[in-house]
CSV table of C-alpha atoms in Angstrom, one decimal:
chain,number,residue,atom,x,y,z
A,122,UNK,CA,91.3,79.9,98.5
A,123,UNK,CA,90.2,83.4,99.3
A,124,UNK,CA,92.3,85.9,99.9
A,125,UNK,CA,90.9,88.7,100.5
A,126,UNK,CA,86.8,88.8,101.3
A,127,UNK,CA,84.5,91.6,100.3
A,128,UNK,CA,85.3,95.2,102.1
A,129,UNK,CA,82.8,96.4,103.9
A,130,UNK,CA,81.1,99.7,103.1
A,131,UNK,CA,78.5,102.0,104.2
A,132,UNK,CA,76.0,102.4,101.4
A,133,UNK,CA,72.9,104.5,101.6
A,134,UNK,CA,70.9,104.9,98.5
A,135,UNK,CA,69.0,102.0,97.4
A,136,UNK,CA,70.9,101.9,94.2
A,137,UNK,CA,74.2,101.4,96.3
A,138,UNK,CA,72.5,98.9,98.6
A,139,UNK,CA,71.8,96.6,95.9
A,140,UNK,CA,75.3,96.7,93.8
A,141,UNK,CA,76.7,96.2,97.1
A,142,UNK,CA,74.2,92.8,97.7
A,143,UNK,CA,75.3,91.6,94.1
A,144,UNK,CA,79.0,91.5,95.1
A,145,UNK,CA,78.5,90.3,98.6
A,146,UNK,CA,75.9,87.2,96.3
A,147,UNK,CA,79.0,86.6,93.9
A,148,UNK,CA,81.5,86.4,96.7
A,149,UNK,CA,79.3,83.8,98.2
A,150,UNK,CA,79.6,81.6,95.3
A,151,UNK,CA,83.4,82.0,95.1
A,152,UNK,CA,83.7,81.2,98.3
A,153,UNK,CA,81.7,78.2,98.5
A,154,UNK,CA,83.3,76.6,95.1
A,155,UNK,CA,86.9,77.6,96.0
A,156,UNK,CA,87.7,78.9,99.8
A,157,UNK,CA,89.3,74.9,99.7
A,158,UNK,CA,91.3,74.8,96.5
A,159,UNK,CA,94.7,76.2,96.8
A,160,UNK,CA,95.3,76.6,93.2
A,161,UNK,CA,92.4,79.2,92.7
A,162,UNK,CA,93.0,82.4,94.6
A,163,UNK,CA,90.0,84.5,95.0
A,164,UNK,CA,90.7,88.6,95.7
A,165,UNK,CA,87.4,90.6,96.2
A,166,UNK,CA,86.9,93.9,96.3
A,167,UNK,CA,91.0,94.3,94.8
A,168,UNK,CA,91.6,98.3,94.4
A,169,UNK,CA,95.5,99.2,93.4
A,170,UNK,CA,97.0,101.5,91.4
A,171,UNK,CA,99.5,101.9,88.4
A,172,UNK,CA,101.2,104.9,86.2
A,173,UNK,CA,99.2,107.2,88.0
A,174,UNK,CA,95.7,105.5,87.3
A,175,UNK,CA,93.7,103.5,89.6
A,176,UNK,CA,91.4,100.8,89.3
A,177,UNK,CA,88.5,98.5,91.5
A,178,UNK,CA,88.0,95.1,90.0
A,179,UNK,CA,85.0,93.7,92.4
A,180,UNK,CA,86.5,89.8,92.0
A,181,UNK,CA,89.4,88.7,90.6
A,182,UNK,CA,90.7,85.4,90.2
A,183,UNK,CA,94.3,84.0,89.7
A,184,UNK,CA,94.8,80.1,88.7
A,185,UNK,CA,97.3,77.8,87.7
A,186,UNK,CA,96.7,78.9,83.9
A,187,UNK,CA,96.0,83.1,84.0
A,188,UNK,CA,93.4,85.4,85.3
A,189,UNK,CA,89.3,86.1,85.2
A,190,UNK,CA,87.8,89.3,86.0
A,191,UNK,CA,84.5,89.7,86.9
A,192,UNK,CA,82.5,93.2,87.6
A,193,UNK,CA,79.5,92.6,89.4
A,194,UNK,CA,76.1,94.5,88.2
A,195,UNK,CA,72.5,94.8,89.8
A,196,UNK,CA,70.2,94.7,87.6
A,197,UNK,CA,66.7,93.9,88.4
A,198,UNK,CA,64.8,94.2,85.1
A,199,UNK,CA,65.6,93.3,81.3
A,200,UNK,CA,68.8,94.0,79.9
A,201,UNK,CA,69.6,94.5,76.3
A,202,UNK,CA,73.1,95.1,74.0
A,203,UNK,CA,72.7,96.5,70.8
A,204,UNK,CA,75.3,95.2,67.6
A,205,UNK,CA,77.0,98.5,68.6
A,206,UNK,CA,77.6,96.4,72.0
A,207,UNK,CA,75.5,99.8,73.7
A,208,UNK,CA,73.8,98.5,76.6
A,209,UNK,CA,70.3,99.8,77.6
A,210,UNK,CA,68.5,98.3,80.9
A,211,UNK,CA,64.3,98.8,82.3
A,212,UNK,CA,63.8,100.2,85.5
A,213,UNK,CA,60.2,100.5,86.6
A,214,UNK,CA,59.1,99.9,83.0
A,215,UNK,CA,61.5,102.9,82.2
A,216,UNK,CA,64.6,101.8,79.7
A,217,UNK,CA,67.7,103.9,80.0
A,218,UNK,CA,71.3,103.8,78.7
A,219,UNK,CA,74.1,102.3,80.9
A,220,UNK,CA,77.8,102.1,80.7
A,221,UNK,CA,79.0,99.1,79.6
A,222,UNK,CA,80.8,96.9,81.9
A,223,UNK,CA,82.1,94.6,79.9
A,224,UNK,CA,84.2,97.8,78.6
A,225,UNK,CA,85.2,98.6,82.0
A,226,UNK,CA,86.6,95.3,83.2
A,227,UNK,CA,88.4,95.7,80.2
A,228,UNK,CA,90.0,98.9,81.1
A,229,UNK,CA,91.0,97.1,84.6
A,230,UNK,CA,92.3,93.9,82.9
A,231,UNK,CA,94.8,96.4,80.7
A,232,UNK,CA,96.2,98.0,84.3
A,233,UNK,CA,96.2,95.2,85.8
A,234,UNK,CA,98.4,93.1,82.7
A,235,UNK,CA,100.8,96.6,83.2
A,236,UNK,CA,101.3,96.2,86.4
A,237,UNK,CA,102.4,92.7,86.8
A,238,UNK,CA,104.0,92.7,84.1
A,239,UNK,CA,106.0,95.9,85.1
A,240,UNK,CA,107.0,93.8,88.5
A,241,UNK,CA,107.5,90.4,86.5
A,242,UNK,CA,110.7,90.0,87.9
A,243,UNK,CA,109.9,90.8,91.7
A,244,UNK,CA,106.8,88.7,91.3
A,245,UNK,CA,108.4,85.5,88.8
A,246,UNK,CA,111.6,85.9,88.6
A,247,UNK,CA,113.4,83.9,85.8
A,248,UNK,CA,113.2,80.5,84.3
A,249,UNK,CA,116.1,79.4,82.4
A,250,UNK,CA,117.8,82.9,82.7
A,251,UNK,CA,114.9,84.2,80.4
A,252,UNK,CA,112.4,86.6,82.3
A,253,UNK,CA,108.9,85.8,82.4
A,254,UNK,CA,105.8,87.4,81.9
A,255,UNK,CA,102.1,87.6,82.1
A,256,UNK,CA,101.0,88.7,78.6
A,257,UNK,CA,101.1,85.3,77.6
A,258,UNK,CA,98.8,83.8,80.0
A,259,UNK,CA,95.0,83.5,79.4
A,260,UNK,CA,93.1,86.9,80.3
A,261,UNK,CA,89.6,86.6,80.6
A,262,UNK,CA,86.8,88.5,82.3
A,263,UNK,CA,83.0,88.4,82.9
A,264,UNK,CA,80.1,90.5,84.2
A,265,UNK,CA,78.0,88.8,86.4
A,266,UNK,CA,74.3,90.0,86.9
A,267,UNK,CA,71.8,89.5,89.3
A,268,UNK,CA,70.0,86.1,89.3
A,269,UNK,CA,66.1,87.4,88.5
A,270,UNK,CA,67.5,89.9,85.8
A,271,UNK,CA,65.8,88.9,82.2
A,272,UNK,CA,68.6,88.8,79.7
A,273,UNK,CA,67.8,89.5,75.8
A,274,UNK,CA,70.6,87.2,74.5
A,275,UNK,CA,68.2,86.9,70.6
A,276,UNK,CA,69.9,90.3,69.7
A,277,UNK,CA,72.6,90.6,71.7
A,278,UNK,CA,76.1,90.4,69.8
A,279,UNK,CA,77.5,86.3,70.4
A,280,UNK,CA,80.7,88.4,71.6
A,281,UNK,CA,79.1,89.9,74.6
A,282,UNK,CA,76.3,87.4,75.3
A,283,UNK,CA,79.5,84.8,75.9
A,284,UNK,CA,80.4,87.3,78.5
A,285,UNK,CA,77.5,87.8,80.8
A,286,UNK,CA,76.8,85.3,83.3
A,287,UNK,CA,73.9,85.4,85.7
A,288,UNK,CA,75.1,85.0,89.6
A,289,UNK,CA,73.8,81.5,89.8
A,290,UNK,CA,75.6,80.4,86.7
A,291,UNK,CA,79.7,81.8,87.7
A,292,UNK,CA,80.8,78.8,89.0
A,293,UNK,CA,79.9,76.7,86.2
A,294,UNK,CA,81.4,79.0,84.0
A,295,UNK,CA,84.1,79.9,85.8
A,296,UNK,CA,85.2,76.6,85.9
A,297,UNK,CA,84.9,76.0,82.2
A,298,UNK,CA,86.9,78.8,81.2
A,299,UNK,CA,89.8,77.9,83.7
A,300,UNK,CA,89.7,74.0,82.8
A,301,UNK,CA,91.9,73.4,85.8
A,302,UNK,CA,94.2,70.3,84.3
A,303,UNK,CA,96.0,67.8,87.4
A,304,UNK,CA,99.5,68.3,87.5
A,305,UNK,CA,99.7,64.4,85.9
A,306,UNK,CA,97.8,65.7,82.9
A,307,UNK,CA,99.3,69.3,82.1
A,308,UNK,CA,102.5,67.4,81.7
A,309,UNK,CA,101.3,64.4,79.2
A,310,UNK,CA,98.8,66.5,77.6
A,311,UNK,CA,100.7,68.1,74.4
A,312,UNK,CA,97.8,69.4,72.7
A,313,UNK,CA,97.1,72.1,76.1
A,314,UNK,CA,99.8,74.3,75.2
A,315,UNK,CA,99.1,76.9,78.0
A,316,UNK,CA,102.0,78.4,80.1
A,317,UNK,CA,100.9,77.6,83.8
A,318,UNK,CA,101.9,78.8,87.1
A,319,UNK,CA,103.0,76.5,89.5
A,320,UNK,CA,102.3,76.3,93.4
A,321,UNK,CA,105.3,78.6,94.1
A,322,UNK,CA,104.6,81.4,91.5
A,323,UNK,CA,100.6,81.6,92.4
A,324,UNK,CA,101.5,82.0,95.9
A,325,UNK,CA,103.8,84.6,94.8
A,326,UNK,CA,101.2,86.0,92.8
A,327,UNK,CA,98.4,86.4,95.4
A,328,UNK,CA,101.3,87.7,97.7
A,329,UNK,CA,102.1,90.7,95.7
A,330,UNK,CA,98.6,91.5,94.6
A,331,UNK,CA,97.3,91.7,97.9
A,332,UNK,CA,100.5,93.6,99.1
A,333,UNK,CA,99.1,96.4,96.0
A,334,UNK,CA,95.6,96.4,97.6
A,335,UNK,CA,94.6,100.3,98.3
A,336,UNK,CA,92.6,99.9,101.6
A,337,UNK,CA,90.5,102.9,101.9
A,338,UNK,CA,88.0,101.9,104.7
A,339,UNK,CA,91.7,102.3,107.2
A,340,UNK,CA,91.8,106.0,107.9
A,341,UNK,CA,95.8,106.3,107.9
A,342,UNK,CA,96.0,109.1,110.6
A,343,UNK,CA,94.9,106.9,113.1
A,344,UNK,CA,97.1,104.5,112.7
A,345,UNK,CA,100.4,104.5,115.0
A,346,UNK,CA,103.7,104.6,112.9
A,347,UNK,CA,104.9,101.2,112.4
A,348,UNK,CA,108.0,101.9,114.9
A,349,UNK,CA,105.9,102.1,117.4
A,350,UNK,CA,103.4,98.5,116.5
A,351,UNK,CA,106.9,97.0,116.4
A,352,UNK,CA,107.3,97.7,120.6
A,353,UNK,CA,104.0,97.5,121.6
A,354,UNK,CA,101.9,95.2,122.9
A,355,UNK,CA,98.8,94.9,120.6
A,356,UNK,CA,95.7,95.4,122.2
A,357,UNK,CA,92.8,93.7,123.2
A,358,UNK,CA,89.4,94.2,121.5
A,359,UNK,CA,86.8,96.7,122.5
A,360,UNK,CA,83.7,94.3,123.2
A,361,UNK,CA,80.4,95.9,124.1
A,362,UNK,CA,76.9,94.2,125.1
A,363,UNK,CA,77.0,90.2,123.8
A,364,UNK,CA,73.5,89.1,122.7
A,365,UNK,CA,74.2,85.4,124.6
A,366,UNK,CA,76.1,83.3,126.3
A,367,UNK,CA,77.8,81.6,123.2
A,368,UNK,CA,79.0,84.9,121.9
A,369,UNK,CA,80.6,85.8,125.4
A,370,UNK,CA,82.5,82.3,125.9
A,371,UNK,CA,83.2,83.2,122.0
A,372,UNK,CA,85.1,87.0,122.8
A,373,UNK,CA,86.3,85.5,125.8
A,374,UNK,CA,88.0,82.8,123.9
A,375,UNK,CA,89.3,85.6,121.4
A,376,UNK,CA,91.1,87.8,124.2
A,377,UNK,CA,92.8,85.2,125.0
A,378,UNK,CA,94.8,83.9,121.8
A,379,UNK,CA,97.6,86.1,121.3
A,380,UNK,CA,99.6,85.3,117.9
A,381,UNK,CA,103.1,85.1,119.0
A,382,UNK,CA,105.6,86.7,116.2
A,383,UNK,CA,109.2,86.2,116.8
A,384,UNK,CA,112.6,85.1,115.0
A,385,UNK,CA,112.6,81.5,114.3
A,386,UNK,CA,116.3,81.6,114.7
A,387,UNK,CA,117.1,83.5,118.3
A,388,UNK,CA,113.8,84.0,119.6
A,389,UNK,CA,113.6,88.0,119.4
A,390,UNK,CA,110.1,89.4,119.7
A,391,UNK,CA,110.4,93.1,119.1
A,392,UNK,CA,113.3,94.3,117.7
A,393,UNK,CA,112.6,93.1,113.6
A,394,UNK,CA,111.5,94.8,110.5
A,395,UNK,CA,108.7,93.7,108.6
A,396,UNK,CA,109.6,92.7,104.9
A,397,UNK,CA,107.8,91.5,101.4
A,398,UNK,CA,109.4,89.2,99.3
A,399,UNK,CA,109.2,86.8,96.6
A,400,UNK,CA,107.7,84.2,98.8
A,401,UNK,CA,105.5,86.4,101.1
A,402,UNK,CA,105.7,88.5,104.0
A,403,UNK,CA,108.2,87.7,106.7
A,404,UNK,CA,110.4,89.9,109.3
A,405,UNK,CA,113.7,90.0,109.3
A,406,UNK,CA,115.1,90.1,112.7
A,407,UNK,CA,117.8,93.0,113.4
A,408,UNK,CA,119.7,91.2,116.0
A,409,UNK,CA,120.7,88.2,114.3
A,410,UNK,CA,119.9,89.3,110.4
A,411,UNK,CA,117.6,86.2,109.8
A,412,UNK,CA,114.7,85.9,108.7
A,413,UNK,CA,111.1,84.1,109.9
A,414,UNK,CA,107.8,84.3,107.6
A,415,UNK,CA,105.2,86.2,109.3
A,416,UNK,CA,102.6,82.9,108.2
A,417,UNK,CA,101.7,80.5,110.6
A,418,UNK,CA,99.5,78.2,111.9
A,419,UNK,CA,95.8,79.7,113.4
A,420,UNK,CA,96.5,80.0,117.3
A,421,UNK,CA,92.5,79.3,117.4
A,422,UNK,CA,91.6,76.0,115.1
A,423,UNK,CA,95.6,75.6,114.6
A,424,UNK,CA,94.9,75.2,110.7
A,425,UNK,CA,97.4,76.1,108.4
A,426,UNK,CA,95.1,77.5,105.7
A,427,UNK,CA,96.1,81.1,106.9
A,428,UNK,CA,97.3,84.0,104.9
A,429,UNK,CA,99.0,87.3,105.6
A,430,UNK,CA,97.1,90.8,104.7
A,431,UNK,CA,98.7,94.2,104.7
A,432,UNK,CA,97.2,97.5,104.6
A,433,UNK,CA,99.1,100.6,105.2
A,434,UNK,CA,101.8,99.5,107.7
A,435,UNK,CA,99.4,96.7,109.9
A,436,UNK,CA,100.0,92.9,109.1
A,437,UNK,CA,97.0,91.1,109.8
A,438,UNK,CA,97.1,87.1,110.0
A,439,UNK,CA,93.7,85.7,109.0
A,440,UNK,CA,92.5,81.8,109.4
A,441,UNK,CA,90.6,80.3,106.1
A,442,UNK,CA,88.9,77.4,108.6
A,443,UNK,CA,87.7,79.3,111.6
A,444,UNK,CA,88.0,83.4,110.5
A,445,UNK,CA,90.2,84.0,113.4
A,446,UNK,CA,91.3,87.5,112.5
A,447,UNK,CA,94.4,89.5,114.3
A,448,UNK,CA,97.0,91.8,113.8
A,449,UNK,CA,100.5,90.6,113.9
A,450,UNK,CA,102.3,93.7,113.2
């Protein structure tokens, strides 16, 4: 399931352009292998911040058993790794030095173990009266290069070869370093001894993760203070200029569906605060104290493969099926 797609941004120098086709080619894959399996939560382009340091990890992935990290890299040309694991890639027939990203991802993986398990208990709670974690669940992380990139995997260290995929190869490997078990077989099977999440703790997980997410393409002083969204009518959508018929029967069709927010319990529509919890987002309604998740069916394809987003103070309900988009808060 994906949870979050790839943010757009305005890129310029050819260098840019093409890092930002490589992510936009990995998300494609994720999305086709897992925007239907609920027990694989897919997060691109997941930016958040902890202890004062901040980090961008380009696709992560939660599942039943832990996490994988990938960081996406461009590269056209031959790629080498010295037994010093220093990477040099050809450009033009011109070899230069290069950071190496399999260092990087590391440096996110570390933030990101700090951070959850910093919120353990807001995020898991506890089992037994004993408080779970995360540093016992499997970490792993890959960097995934360009398809037509010419990898010299004779000399390359076994260490770092095992961690770079090309594009066209993720899912496969993906899939064999989750070795997503049925629920039948993770209880009968003794000799997989790996703590897993189940169905209520991943949705959790994806929850709070995507309640950390540092959106920087939303300029906050344009955004009304929250008081005010929680009055107001939301408005409709600017559209200028559709190319054809189908695309004005398609806005038409869009100004029409409002999504319709209100206590479950007494009906109230305006006067509720939003709030996070353990299970998601929801509001909690100030005249009769109760409290109504904000996630609901898609008003459009009426699917229930939706999921709540927040960035800054907007809620935003968005449809898995037909990506029917709007803000609910």
């Amino acid at each position: 399931m994906i949870l979050k797609i790839k943010s757009p941004q305005n890129a310029k120098s050819a260098q840019a352009i093409a890092g930002q086709q490589q992510e936009h080619n990995v998300a494609f894959f994720l999305r086709r292998a897992y925007k239907d399996n609920p027990e694989v939560l897919v997060i691109n382009d997941f930016k958040f911040s902890f202890n004062d340091e901040t980090a961008q990890i380009d696709h992560l992935i939660v599942y039943p058993y832990g996490f994988v990290l990938l960081e996406s890299k461009s590269i056209k040309g031959h790629v080498k790794v010295n037994k010093q694991q220093e990477w040099t890639r050809s450009y033009s027939k011109q070899w230069s030095g290069m950071p190496s990203p399999i260092k990087q991802v590391e440096l996110q993986q570390a933030l990101l173990k700090q951070l959850l398990n910093h919120n353990r208990l807001e995020v898991l709670g506890k089992m037994f009266g004993i408080k779970q974690g995360f540093s016992g669940r499997c970490w792993d992380h890959l960097c995934v290069v360009s398809s037509d990139a010419i990898i010299d995997r004779k000399s390359m260290p076994k260490a770092v070869s095992e961690k770079l995929v090309k594009s066209e190869f993720l899912v496969d490997k993906t899939k064999e370093i989750m070795n997503i078990r049925n629920k039948f077989m993770r209880v009968v099977n003794i000799a997989d001894s790996r703590p897993y999440f189940n169905k209520e703790e991943l949705d959790s997980i994806g929850s709070f993760l995507i309640n950390q997410h540092l959106d920087t393409t939303v300029e906050p002083s344009l955004a009304p203070p929250a008081s005010s969204r929680l009055t107001q009518p939301i408005a409709k959508p600017v559209v200028t200029a559709p190319q054809s018929i189908e695309q004005s029967y398609a806005v038409e069709a869009t100004t029409m569906i409002r999504v319709a927010l209100q206590c479950k319990h007494c009906g109230e529509s305006n006067n509720y605060t939003p709030m996070y919890g353990k299970f998601g987002y929801y509001i909690k309604c100030n005249q009769c104290t109760k409290n109504t998740p904000m996630k609901q069916a898609c008003p459009q394809c009426k699917s229930k493969q939706t999921r709540v987003q927040k960035s800054q103070d907007t809620y935003t309900l968005n449809c898995q099926e037909c990506s029917f988009s709007q803000q609910i808060v």
